[in-house]
Tab-separated table of C-alpha atoms and ligand atoms in Angstrom:
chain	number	residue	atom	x	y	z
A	1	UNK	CA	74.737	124.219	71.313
A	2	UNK	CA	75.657	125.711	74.758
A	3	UNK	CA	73.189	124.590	78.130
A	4	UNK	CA	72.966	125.796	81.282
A	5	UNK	CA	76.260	126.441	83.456
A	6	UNK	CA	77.269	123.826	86.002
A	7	UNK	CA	78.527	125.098	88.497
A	8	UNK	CA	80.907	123.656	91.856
A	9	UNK	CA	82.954	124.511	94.765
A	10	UNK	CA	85.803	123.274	92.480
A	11	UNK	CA	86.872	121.690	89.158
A	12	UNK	CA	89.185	118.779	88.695
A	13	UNK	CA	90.284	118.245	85.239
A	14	UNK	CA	91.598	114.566	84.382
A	15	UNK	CA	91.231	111.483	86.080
A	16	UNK	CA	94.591	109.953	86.433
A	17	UNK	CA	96.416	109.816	90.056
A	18	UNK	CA	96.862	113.334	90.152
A	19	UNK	CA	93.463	114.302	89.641
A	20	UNK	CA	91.858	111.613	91.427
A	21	UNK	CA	93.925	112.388	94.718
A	22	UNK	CA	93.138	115.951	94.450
A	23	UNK	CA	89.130	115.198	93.478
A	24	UNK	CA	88.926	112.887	96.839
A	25	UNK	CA	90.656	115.169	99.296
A	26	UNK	CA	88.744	118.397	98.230
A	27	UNK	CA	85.384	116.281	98.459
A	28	UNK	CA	86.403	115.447	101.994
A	29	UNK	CA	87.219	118.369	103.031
A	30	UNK	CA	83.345	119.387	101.967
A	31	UNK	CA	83.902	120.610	98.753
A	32	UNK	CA	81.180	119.764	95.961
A	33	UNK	CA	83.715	118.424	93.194
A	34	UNK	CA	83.191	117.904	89.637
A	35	UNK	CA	85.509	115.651	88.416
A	36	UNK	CA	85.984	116.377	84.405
A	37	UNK	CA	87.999	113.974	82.082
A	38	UNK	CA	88.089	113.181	78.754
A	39	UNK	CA	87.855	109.286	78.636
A	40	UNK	CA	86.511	106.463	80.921
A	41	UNK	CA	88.062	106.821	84.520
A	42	UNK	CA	90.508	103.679	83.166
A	43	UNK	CA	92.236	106.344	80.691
A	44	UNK	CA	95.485	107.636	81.175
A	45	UNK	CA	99.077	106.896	82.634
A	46	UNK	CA	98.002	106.173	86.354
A	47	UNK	CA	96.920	103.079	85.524
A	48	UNK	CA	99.666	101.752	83.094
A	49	UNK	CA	102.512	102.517	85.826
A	50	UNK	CA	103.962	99.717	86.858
A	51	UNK	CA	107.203	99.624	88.867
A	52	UNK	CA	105.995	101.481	91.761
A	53	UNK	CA	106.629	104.564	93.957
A	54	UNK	CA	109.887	106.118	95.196
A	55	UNK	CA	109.982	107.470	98.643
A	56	UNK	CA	112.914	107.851	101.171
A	57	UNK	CA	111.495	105.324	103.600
A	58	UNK	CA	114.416	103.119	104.450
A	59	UNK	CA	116.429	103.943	107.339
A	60	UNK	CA	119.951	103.903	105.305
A	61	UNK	CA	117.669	106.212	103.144
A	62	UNK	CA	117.245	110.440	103.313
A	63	UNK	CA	115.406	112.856	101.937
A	64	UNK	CA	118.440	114.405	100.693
A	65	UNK	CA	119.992	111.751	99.573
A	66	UNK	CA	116.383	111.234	97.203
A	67	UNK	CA	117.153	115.173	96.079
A	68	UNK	CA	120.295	114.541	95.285
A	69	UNK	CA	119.213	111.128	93.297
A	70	UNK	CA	116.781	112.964	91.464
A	71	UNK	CA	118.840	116.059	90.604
A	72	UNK	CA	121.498	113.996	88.962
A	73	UNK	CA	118.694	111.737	87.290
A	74	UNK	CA	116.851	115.190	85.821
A	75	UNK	CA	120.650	115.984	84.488
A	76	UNK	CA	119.947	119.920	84.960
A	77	UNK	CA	116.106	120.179	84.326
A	78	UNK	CA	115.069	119.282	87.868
A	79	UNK	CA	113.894	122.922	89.815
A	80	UNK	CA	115.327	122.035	93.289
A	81	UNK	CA	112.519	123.792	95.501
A	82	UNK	CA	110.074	121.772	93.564
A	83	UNK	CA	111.890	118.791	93.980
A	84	UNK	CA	112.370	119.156	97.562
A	85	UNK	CA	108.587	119.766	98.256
A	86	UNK	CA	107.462	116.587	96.178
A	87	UNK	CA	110.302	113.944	98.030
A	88	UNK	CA	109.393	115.110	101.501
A	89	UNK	CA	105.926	114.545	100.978
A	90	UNK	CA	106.892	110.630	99.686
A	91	UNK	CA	106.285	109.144	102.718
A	92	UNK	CA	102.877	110.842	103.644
A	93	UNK	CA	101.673	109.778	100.366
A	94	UNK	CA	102.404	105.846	100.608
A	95	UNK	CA	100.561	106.347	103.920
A	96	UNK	CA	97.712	108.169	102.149
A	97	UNK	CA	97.345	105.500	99.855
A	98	UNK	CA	97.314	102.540	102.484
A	99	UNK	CA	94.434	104.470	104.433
A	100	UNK	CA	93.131	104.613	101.272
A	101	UNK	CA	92.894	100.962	100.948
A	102	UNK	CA	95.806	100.063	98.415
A	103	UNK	CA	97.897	96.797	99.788
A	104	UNK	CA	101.601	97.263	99.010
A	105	UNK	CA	103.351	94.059	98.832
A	106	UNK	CA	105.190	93.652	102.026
A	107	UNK	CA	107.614	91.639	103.596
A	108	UNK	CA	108.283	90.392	107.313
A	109	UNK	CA	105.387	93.131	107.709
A	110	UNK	CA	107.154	96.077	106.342
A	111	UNK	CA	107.220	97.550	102.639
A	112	UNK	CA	109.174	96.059	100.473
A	113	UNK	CA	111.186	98.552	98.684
A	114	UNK	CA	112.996	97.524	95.164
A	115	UNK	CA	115.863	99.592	93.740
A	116	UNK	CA	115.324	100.811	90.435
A	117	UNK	CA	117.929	102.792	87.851
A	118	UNK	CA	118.789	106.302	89.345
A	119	UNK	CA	118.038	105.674	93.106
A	120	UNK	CA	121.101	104.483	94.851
A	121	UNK	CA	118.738	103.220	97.979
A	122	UNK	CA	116.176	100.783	97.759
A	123	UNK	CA	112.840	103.183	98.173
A	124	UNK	CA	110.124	101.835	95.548
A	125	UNK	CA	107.388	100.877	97.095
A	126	UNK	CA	104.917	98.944	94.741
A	127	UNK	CA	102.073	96.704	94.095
A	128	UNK	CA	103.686	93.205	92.588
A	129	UNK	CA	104.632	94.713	89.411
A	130	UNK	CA	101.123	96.655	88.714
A	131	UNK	CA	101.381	99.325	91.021
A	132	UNK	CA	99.323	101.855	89.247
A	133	UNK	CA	96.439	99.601	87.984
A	134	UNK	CA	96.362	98.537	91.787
A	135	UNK	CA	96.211	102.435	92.880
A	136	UNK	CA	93.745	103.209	89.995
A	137	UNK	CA	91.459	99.855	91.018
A	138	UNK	CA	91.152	101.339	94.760
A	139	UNK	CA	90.680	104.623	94.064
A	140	UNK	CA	88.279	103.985	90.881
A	141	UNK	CA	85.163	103.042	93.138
A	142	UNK	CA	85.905	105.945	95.729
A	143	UNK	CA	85.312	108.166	93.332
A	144	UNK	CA	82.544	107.230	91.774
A	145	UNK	CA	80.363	106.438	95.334
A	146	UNK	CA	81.960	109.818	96.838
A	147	UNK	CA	78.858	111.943	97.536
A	148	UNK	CA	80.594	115.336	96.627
A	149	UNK	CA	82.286	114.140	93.290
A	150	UNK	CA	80.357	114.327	90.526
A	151	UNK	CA	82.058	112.785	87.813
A	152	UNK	CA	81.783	113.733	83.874
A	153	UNK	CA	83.433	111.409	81.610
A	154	UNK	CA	84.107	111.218	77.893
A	155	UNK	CA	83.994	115.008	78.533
A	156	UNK	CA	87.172	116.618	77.250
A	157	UNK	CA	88.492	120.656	78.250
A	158	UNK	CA	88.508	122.831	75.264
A	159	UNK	CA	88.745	126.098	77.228
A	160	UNK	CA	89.190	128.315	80.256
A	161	UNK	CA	86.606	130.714	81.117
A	162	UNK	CA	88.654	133.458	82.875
A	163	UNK	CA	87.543	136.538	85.105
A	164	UNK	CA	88.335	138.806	82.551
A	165	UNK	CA	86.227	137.397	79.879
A	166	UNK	CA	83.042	137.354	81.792
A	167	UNK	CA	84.011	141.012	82.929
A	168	UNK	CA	84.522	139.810	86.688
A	169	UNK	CA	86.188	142.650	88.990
A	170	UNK	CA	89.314	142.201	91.066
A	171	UNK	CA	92.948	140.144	89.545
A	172	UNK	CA	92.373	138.083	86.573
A	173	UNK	CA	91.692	134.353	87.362
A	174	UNK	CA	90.247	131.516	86.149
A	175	UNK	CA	86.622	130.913	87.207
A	176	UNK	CA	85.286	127.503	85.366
A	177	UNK	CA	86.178	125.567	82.121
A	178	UNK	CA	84.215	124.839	78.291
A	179	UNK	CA	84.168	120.730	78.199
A	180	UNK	CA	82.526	119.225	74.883
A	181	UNK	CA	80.714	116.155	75.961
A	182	UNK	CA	82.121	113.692	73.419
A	183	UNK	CA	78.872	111.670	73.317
A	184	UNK	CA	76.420	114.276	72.580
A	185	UNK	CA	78.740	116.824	70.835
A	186	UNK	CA	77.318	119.412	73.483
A	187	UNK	CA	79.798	122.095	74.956
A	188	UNK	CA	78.855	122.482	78.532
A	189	UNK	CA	80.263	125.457	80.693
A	190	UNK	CA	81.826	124.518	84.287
A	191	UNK	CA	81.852	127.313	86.766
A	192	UNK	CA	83.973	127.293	90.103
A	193	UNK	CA	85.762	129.476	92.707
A	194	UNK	CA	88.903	126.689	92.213
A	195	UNK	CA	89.716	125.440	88.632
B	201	LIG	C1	103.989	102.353	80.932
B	201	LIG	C2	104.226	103.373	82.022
B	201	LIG	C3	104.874	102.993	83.188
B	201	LIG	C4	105.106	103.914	84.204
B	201	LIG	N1	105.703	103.498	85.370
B	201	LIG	C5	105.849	104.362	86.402
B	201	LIG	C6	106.363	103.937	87.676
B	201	LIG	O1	106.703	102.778	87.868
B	201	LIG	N2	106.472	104.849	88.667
B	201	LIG	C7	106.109	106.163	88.493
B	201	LIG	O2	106.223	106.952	89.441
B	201	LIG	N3	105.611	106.586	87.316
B	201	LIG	C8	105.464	105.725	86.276
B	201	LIG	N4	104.940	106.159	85.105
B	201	LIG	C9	104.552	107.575	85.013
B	201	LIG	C10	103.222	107.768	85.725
B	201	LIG	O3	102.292	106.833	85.246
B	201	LIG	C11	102.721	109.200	85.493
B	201	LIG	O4	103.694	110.132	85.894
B	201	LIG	C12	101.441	109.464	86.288
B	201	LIG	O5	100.505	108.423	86.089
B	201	LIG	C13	100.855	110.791	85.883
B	201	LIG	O6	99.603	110.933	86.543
B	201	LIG	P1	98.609	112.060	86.106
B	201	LIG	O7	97.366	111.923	86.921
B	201	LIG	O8	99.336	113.359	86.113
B	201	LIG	O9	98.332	111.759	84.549
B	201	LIG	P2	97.389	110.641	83.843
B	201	LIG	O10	97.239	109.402	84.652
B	201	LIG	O11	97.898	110.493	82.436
B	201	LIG	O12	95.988	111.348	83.817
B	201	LIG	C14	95.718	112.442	82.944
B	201	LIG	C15	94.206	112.575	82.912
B	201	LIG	O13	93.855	113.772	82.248
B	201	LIG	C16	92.809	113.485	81.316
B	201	LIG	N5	92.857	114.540	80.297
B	201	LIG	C17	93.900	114.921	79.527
B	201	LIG	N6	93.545	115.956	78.734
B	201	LIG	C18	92.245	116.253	79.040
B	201	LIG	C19	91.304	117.213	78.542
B	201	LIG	N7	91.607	118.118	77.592
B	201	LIG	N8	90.063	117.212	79.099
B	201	LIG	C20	89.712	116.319	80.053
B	201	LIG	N9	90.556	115.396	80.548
B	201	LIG	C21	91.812	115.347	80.042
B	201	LIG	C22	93.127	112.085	80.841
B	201	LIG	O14	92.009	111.475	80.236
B	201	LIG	C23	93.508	111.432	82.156
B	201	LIG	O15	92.370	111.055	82.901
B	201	LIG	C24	104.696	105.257	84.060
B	201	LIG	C25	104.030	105.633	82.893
B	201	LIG	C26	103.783	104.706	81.887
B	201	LIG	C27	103.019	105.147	80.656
């Protein structure tokens, strides 16, 4: 049985780090969020990493030197533009996360960095050894008390609703998402400018 459409300034689909991250900034930039995913907000593989996060934030460390790491850890399959725009934003993201409240373990008041198999510097910056259950933990309650986010869980994607099935003018695009509500059995349509 289909309901009423939803609709949003934009749609996050799945809870983990990536989604979360993307859910919080939108919402404080003033965007009305909903935040779809298919379990609890505890699902996923956010919260199971555990040796930390790799940044170039030594000073014997570079971000080329993290590139060239990485390209020689992906053994062919890394795309090198892609790779360059995720290592220089390393840094700005361990920041992100400490103004977000999450307490790397430190030492003699810096990070502590640990070396790990592929990185020839030491750049991973973690919690003890439950970095992403520590992330997931600080982020978890954001979410839920953001004002903007409204969050539907045990609500799983089962389809894009695109431009050109609703008959929408101008380039094809996708304009809101089919999620059946796992509870209820409902399907519930999601509509949004930003998928
Ligand atoms: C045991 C373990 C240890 C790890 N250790 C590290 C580490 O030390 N350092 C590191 O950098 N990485 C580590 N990783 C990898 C890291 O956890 C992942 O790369 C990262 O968590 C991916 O985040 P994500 O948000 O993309 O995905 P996830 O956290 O998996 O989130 C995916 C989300 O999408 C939801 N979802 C999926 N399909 C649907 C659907 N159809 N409808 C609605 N929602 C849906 C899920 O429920 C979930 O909420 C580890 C992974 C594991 C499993």
């Amino acid at each position: 049985m289909m309901e009423a459409v939803k609709s949003f300034e934009a749609i996050v689909v799945g809870s983990g780090l990536a989604g979360g991250v993307t859910a919080l900034e939108l919402a404080d930039h003033g965007l009305r969020v909903a935040l779809i995913t298919k379990r609890s907000l505890e699902d996923g593989a956010s919260p199971r990493a555990q040796g930390g996060i790799a940044a170039a934030l030594s000073s014997l460390d570079s971000i080329d030197t993290h590139v060239q790491d990485t390209l020689i850890a992906g053994a062919g399959l890394c795309d090198l533009e892609a790779t360059h725009f995720i290592l220089e934003r390393g840094e700005m993201a361990i920041h992100w996360l400490t103004r977000r409240g999450v307490r790397f373990t430190r030492e003699n008041g810096a990070l502590h960095l640990t070396r790990e198999g592929g990185h020839s510097q030491r750049r991973v910056a973690h919690v003890a050894d439950a970095t992403g259950a520590a992330i997931q933990n600080t982020l978890h309650p954001q979410l839920r008390q953001h004002p903007r986010i409204h969050l539907f869980e045990q609500h799983m994607l089962v389809d894009l609703i695109t431009s050109e099935r609703l008959a929408l003018p101008g380039p094809r695009r996708c304009v809101g998402l089919y999620a059946l509500e796992e509870t209820s059995g409902e399907v519930h349509a999601f509509t949004a400018p930003h998928t």
